[in-house]
Short mmCIF file of C-alpha atoms (C1' of nucleotides) in Angstrom, two decimals:
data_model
loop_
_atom_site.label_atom_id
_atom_site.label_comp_id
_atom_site.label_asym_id
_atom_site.label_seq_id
_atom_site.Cartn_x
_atom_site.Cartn_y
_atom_site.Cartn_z
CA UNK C 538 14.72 -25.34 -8.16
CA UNK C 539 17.92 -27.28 -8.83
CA UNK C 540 17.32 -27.34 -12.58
CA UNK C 541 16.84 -23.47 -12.44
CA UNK C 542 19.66 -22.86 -9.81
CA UNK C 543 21.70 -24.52 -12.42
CA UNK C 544 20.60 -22.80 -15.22
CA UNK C 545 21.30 -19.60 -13.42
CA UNK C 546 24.82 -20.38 -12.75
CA UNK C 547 25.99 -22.03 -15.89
CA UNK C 548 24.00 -20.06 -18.30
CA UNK C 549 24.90 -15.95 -17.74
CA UNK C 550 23.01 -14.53 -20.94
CA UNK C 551 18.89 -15.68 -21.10
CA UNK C 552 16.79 -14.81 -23.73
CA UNK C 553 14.55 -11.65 -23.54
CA UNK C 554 11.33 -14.18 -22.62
CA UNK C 555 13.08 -15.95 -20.51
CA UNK C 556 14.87 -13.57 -18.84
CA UNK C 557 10.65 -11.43 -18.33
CA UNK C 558 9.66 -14.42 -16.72
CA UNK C 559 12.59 -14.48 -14.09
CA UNK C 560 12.15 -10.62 -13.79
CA UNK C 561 8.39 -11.29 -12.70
CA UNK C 562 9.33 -13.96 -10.30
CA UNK C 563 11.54 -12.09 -8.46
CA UNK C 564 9.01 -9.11 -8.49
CA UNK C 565 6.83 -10.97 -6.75
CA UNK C 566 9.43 -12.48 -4.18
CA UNK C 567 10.58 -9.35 -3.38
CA UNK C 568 7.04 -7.77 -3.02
CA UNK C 569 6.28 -10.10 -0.45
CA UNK C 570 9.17 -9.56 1.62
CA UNK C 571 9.23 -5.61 1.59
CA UNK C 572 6.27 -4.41 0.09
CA UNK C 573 4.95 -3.19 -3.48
CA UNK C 574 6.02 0.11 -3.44
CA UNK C 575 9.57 -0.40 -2.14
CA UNK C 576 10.55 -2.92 -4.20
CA UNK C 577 13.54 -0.53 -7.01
CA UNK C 578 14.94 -1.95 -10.31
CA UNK C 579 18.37 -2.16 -8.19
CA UNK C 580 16.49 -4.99 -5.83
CA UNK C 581 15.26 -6.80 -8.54
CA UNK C 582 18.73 -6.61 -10.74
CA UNK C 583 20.72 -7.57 -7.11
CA UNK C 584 18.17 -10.05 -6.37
CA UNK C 585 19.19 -11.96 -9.91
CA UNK C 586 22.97 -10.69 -10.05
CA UNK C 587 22.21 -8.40 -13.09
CA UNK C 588 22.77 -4.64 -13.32
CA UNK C 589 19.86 -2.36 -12.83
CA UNK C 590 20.20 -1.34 -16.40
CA UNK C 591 19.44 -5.00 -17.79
CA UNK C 592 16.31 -4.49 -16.46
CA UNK C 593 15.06 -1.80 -19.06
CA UNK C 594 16.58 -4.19 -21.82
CA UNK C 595 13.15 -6.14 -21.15
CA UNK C 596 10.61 -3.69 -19.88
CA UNK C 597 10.62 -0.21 -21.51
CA UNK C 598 9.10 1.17 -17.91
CA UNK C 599 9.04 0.04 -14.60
CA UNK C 600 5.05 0.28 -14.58
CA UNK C 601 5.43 -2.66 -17.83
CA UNK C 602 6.79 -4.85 -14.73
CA UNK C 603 3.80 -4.84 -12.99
CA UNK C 604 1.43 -5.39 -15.23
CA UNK C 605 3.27 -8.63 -16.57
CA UNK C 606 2.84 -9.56 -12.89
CA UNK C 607 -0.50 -8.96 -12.34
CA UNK C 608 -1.27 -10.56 -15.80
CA UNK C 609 0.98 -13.64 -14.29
CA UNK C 610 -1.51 -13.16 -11.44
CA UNK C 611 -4.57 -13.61 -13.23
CA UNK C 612 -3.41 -16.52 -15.38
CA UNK C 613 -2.16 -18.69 -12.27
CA UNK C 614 -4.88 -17.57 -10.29
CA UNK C 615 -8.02 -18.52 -12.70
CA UNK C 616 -6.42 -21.69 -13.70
CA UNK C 617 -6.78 -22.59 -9.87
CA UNK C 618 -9.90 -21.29 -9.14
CA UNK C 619 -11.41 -22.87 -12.50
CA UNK C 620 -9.74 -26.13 -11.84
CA UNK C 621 -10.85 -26.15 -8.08
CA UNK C 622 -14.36 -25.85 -8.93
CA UNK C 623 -14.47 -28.01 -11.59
CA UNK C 624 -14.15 -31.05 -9.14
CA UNK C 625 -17.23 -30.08 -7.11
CA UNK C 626 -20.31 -31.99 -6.50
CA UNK C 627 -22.51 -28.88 -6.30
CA UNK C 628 -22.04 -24.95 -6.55
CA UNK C 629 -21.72 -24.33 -2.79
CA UNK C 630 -19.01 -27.10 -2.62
CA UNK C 631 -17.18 -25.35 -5.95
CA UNK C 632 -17.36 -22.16 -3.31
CA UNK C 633 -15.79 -23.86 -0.18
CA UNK C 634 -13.22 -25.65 -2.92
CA UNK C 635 -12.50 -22.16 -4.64
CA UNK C 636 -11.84 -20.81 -1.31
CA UNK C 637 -9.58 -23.08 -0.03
CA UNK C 638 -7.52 -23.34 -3.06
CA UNK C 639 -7.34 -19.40 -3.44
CA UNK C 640 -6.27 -19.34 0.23
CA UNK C 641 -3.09 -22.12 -0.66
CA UNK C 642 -2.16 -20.17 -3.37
CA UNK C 643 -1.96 -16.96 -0.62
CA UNK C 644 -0.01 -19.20 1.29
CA UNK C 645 2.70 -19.85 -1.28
CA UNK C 646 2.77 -16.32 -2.88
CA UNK C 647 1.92 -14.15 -0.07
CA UNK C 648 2.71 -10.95 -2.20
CA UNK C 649 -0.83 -11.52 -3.89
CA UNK C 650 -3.03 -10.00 -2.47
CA UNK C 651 -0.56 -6.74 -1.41
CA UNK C 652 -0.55 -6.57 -5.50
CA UNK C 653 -4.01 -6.83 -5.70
CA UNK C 654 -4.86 -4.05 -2.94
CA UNK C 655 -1.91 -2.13 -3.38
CA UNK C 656 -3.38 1.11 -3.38
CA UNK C 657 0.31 2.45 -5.57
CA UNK C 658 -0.82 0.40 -8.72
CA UNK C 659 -4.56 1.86 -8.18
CA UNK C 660 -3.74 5.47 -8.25
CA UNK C 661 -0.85 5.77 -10.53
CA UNK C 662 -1.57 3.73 -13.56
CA UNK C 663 -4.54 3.45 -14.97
CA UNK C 664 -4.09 0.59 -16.99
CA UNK C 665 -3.28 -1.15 -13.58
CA UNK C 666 -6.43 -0.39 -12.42
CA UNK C 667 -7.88 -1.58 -14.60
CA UNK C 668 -6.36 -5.18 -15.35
CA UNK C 669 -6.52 -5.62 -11.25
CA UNK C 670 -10.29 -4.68 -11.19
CA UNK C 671 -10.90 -6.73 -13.94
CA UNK C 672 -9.72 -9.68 -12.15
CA UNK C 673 -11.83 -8.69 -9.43
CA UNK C 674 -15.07 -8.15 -10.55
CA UNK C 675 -14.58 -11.16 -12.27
CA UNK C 676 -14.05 -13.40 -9.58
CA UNK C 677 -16.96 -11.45 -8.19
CA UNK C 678 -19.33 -12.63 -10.83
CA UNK C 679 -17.79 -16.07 -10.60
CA UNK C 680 -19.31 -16.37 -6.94
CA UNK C 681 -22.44 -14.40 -7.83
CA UNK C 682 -22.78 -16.81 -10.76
CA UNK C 683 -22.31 -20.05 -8.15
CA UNK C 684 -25.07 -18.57 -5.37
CA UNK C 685 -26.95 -18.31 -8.65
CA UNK C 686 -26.90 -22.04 -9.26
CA UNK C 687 -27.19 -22.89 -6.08
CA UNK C 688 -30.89 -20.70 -5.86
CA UNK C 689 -31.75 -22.78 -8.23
CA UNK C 690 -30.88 -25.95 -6.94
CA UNK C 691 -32.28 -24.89 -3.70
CA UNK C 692 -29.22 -24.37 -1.92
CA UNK C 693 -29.80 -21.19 -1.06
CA UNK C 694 -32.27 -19.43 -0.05
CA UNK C 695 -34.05 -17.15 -2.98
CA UNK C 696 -33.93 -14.14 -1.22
CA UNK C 697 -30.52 -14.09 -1.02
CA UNK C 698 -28.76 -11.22 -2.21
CA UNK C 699 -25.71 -13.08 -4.12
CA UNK C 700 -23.57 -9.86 -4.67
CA UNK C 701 -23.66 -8.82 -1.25
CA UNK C 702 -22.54 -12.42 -0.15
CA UNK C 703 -19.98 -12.04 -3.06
CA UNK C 704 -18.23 -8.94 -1.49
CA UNK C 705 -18.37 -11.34 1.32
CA UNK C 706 -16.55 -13.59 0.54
CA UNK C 707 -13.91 -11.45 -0.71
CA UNK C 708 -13.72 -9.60 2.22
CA UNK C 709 -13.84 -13.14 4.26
CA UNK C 710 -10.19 -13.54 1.99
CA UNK C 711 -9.03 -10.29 2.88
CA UNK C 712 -9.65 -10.17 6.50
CA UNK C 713 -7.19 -13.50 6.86
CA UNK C 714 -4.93 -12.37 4.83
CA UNK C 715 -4.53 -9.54 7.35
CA UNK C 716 -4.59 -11.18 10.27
CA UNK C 717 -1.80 -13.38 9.48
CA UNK C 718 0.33 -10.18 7.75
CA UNK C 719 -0.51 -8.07 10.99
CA UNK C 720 0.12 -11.14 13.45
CA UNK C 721 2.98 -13.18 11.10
CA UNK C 722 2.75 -16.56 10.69
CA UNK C 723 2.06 -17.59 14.46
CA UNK C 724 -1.45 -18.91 13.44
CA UNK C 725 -1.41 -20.57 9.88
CA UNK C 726 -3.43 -19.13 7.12
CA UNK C 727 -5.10 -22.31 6.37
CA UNK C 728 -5.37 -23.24 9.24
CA UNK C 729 -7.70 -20.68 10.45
CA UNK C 730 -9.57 -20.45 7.10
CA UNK C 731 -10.66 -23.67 7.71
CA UNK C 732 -12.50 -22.43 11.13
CA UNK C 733 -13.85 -19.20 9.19
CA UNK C 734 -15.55 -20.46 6.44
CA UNK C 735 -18.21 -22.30 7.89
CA UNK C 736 -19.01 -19.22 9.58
CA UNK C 737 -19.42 -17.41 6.01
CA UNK C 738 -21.59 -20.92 4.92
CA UNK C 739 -24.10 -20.78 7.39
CA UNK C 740 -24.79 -17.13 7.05
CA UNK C 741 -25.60 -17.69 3.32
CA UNK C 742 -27.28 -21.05 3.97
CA UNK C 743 -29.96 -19.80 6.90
CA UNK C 744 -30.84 -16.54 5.89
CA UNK C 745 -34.91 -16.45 6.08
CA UNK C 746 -35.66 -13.09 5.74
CA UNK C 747 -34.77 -9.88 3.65
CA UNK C 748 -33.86 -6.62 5.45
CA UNK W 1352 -15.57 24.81 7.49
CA UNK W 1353 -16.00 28.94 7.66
CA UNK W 1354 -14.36 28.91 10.69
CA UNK W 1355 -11.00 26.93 10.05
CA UNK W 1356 -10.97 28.90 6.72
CA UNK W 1357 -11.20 32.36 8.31
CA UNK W 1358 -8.36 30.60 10.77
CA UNK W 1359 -6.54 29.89 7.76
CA UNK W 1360 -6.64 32.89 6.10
CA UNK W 1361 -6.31 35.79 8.62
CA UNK W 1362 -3.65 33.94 11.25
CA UNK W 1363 -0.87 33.39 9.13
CA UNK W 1364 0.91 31.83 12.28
CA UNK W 1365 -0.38 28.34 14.09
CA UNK W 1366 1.17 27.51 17.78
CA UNK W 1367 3.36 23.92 17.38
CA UNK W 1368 0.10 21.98 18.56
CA UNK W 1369 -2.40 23.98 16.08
CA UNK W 1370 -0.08 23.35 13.30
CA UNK W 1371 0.69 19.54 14.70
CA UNK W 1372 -2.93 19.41 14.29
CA UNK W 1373 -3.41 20.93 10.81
CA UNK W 1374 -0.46 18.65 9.54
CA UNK W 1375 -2.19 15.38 10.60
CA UNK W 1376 -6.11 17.08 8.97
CA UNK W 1377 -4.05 18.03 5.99
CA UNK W 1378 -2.32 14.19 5.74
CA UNK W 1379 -4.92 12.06 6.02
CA UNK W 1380 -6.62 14.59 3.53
CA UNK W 1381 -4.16 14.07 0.62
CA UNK W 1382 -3.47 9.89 1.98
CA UNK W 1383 -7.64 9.91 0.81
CA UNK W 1384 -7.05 11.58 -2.98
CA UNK W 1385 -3.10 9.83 -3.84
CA UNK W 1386 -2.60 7.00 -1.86
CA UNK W 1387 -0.56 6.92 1.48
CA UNK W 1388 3.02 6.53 0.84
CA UNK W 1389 2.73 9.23 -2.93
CA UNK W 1390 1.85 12.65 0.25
CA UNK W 1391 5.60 13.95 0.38
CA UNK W 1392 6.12 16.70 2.74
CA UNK W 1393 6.07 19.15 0.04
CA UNK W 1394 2.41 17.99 -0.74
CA UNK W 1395 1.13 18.51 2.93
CA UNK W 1396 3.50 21.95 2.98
CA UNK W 1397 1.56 23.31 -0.47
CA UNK W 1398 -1.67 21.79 1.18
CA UNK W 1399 -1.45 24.04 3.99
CA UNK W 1400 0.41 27.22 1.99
CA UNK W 1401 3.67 26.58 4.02
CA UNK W 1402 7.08 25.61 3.03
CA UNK W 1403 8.33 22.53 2.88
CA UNK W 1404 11.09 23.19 5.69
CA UNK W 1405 8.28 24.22 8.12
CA UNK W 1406 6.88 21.23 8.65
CA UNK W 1407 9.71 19.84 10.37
CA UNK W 1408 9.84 22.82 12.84
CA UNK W 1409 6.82 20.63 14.73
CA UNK W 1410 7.92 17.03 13.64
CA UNK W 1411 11.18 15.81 13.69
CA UNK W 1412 10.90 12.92 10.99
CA UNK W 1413 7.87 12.20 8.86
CA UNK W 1414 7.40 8.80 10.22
CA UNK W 1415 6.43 10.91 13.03
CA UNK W 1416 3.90 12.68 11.42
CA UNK W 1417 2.14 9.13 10.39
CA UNK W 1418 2.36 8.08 14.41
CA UNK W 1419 0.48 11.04 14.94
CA UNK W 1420 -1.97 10.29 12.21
CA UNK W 1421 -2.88 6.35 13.48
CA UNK W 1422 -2.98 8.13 17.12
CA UNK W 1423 -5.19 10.58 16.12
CA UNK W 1424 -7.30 7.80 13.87
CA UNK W 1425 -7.33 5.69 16.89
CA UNK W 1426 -8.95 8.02 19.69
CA UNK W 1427 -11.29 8.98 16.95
CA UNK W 1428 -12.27 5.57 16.24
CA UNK W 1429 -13.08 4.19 19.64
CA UNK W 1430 -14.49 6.98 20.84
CA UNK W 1431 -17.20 6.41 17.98
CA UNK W 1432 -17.03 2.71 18.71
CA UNK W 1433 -17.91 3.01 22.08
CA UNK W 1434 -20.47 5.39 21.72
CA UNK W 1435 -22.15 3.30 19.25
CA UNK W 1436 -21.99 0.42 21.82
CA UNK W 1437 -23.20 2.25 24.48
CA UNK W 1438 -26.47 2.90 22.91
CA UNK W 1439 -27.23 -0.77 22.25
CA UNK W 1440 -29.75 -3.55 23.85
CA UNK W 1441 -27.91 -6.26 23.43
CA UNK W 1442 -23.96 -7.82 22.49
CA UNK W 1443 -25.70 -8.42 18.63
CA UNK W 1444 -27.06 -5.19 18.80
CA UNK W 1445 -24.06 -3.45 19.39
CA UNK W 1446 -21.88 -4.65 16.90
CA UNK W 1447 -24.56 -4.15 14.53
CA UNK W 1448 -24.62 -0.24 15.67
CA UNK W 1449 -20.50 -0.45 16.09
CA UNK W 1450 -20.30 -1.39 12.22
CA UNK W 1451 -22.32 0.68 10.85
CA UNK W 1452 -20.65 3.82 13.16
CA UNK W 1453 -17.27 2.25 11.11
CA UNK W 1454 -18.43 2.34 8.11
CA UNK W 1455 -19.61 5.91 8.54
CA UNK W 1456 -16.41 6.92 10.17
CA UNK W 1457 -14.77 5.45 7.04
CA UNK W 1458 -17.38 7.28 4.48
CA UNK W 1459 -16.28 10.31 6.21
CA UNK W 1460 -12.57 9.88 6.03
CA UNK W 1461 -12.14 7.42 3.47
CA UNK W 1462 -8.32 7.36 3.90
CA UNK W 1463 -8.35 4.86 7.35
CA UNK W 1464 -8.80 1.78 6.16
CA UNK W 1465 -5.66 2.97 3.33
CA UNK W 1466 -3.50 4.15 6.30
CA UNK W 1467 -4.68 1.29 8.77
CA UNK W 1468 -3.95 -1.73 5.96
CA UNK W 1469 -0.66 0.52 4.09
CA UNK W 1470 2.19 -1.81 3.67
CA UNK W 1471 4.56 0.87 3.86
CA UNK W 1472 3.42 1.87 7.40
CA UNK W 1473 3.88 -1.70 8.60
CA UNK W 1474 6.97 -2.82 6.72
CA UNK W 1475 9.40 0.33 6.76
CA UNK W 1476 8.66 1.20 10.96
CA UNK W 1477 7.96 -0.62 13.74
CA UNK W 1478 6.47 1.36 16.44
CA UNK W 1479 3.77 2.24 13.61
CA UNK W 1480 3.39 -1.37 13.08
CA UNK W 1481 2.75 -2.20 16.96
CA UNK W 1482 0.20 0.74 16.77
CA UNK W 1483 -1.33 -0.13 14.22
CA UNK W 1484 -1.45 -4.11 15.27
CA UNK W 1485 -2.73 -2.81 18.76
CA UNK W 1486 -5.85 -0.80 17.17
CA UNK W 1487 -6.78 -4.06 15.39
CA UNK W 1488 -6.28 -6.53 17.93
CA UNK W 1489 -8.21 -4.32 20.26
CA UNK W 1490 -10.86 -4.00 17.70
CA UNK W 1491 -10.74 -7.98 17.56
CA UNK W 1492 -11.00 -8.65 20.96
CA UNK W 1493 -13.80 -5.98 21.41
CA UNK W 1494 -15.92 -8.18 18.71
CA UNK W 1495 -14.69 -11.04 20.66
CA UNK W 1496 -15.74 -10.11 23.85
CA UNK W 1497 -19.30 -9.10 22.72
CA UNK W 1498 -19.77 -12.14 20.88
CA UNK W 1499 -18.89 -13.98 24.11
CA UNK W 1500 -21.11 -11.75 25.98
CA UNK W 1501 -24.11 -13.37 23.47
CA UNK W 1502 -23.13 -16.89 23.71
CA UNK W 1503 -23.76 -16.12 27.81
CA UNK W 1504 -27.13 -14.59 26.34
CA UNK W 1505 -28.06 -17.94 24.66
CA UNK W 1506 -28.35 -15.27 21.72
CA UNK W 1507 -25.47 -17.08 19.85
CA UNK W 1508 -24.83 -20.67 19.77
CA UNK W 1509 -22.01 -21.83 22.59
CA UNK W 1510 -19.98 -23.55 19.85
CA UNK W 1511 -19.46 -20.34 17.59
CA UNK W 1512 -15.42 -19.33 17.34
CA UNK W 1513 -15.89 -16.12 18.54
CA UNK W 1514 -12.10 -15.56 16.97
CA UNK W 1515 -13.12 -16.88 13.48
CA UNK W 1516 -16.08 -14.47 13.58
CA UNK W 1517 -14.15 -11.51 14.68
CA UNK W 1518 -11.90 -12.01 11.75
CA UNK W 1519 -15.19 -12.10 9.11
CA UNK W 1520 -16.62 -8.93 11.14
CA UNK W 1521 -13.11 -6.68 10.24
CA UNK W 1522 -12.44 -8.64 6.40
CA UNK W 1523 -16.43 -7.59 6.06
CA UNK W 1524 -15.24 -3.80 6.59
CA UNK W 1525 -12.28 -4.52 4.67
CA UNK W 1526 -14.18 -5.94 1.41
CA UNK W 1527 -16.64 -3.62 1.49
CA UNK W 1528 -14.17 -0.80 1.40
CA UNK W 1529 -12.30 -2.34 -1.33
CA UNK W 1530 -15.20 -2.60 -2.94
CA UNK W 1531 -15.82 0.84 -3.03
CA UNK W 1532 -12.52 2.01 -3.55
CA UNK W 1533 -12.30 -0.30 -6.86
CA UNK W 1534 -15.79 0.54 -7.99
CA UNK W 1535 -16.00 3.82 -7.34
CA UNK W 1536 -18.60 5.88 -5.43
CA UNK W 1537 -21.21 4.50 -7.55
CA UNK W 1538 -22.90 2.31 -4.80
CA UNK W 1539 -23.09 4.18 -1.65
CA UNK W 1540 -20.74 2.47 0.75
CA UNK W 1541 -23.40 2.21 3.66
CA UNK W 1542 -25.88 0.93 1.44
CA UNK W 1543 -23.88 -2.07 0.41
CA UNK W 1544 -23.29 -2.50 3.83
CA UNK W 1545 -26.64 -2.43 5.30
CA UNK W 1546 -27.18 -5.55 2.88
CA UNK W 1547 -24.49 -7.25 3.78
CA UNK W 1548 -24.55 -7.26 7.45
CA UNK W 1549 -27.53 -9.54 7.75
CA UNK W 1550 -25.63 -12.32 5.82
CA UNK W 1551 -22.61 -12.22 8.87
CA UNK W 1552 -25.58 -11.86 11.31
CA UNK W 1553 -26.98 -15.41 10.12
CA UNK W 1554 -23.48 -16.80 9.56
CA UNK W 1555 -23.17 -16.15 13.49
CA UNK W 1556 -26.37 -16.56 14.61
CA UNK W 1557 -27.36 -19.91 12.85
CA UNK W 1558 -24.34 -21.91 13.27
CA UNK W 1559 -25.56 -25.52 14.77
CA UNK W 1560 -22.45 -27.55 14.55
CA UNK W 1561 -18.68 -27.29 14.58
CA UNK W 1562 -16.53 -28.25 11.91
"C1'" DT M 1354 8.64 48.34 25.22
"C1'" DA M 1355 12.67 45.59 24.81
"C1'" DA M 1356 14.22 40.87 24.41
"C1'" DG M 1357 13.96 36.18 23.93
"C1'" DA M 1358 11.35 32.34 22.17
"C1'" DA M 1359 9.40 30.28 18.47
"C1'" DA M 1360 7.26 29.87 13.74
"C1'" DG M 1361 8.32 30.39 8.95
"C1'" DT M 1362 11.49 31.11 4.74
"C1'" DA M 1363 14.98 30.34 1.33
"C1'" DT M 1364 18.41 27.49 0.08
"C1'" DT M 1365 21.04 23.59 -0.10
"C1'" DC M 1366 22.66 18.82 0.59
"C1'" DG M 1367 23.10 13.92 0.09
"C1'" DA M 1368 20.73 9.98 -1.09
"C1'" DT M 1369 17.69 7.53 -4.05
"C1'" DT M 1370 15.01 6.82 -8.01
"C1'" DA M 1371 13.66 5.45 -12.90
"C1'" DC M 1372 15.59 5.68 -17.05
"C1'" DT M 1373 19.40 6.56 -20.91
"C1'" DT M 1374 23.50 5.93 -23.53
"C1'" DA M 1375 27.83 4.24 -25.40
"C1'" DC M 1376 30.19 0.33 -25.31
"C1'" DT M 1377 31.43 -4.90 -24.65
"C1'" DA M 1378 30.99 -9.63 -25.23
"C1'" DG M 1379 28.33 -13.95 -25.52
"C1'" DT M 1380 25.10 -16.66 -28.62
"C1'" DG M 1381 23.06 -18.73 -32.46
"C1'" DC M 1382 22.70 -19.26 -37.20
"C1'" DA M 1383 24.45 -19.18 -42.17
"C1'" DT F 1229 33.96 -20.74 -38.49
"C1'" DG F 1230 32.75 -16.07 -38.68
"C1'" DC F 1231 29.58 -12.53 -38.18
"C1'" DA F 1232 25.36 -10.18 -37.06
"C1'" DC F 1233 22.38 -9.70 -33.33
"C1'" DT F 1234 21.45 -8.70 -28.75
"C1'" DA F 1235 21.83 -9.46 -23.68
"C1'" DG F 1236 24.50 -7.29 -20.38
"C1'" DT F 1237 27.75 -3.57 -18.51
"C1'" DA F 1238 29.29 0.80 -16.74
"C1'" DA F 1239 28.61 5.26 -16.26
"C1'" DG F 1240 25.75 8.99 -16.18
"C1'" DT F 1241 21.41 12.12 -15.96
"C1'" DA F 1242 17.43 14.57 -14.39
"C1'" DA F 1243 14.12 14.56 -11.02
"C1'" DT F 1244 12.52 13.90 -6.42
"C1'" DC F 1245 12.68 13.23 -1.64
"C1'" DG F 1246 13.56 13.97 3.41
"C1'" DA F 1247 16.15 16.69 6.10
"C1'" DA F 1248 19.48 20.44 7.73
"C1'" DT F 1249 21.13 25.07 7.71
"C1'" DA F 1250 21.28 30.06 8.33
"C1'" DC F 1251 18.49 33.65 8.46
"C1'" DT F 1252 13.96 36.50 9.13
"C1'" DT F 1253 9.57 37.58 11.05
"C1'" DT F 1254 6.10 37.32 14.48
"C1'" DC F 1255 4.40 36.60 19.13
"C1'" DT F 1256 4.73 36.65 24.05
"C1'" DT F 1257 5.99 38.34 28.35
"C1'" DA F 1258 8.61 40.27 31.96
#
DNA sequence: TAAGAAAGTATTCGATTACTTACTAGTGCA
DNA sequence: TGCACTAGTAAGTAATCGAATACTTTCTTA
């Protein structure tokens, strides 16, 4: 922070990369605190004491800005996720340690998962959609691929059906993401993801019968 | 359908509540196909072959129009909710037969969960917020309370966080409907949930120890 | 049936938005 | 050191939005 504070000070003229990355960062800041949609070039050029028409020195459209964020989005995000499981004893632990590291990275970026859902960036632009359900389906097939392994390592029971748990899990994510937008911070994210997931465990751990 | 077309077509002029009424069909209509916060006034005004001034002849501020929308969404909702429950044998039972009403209620009108989880109806104005957090909570402690209700039933273990569950039960609506919404139509909506309510039934139902 | 109330129209306004353009000045490299 | 390149500025544009205004048409009712 100090290093960049100071670069911001001293240093009025960045390069065109560097200058994309600070664009993106405050993108996402200001996402989180106002929402998606309402986020204008003016906020982000106020929010870095530029003018607004700086902006369109980087990104020929407005639309260019959010898909460099949601491809910022999917590179921080996998590198997590892959490096969370990759410390796991077994696939149901690379689960729980998946979980827990995608709900820290909520907690520090809470303007995440209002990019992810954001229901402007689905109907608009297409190439949005795409990217963002991209990312989706394949973290999908990432926890599909885990109950998988852990069929075969007896884990799980075999009649399990692994996508259903899948949009389970996501939905687990979702749900406490809302509940601590709707309700603010009073109850910490982590806190009570810590309570939920054993919930979400057992239900994919006991199951004894198909429906 | 005939009926409300014949309406439309022969009486040219709707009393303040008719219209009131046609304005809130007519907005959660066009929130389904473009997204929430994209329906201008002009959109709902076209929608309904009116002008664009009319619509504020029966409501003074378009915020007000969304107030009337979550109002409306809300007496729909737990009417359905609590007709499901009434039906049921048991706590499990009915919020087996309250989720599946929801996610009917949801296949029907598609643009809830998009007006219930909008970030533009929570960030921009408060009263819609409070509504919108009181339809939730309510929902919440419903779950809650029925969950309880099984514990006393020895049909749930005593140690299950009824809280923790509730939150799965609503981020189980919410990921399936994202689901859906990403994906397309292509898997029915209430198939995909009829597999994937079993999985939340064990995760309650099975629990033997607290974490 | 006359008169007032109320629904709808046509037009306009001010604010906001993404984006453009002509110009200025800082930076890095020869 | 000087100069070409380019980040940044300042001003402006076209489009869009919610909302207000003055006026017209329809409905109700006394």
């Amino acid at each position: 922070m100090n290093k960049e504070a100071v670069q911001i000070t001293t240093k009025s003229r960045l390069s065109s990369e560097e200058r994309q990355g600070e664009i993106i960062r405050v993108a996402v800041e200001l996402a989180a605190e106002k929402g998606v949609d309402s986020v204008t070039t003016q906020d982000m050029a106020a929010a870095m004491h530029l003018t607004q028409g700086a902006i369109f020195r980087h990104f020929a459209t407005k639309d260019d800005i959010w898909v460099a964020v949601i491809e910022w989005i999917r590179e921080r995000l996998m590198k997590i996720l892959d490096k969370a499981a990759a410390n796991a004893t077994d696939p149901l632990d690379a689960i729980e340690r998946m979980f827990l590291a995608h709900i820290a990275f909520i907690s520090k970026h809470p303007a995440i998962p209002r990019l992810l859902f954001s229901e402007l960036l689905h109907k608009k632009n297409s190439k949005l959609h795409q990217l963002i359900q991209g990312i989706i389906s394949g973290y999908e097939a990432k926890i599909t691929g885990l109950l998988e392994a852990g069929k075969a390592q007896f884990m799980v029971p075999a009649d399990l059906d692994t996508k259903s748990a899948a949009v389970l899990y996501i939905g687990m994510i979702q749900g406490l993401v809302m509940q601590s937008s709707i309700f603010g911070g009073k109850r910490s994210l982590q806190q009570q993801a810590e309570k939920t997931f054993p919930i979400y465990l057992y239900g994919i751990k006991e199951i004894t019968s198909v429906v």
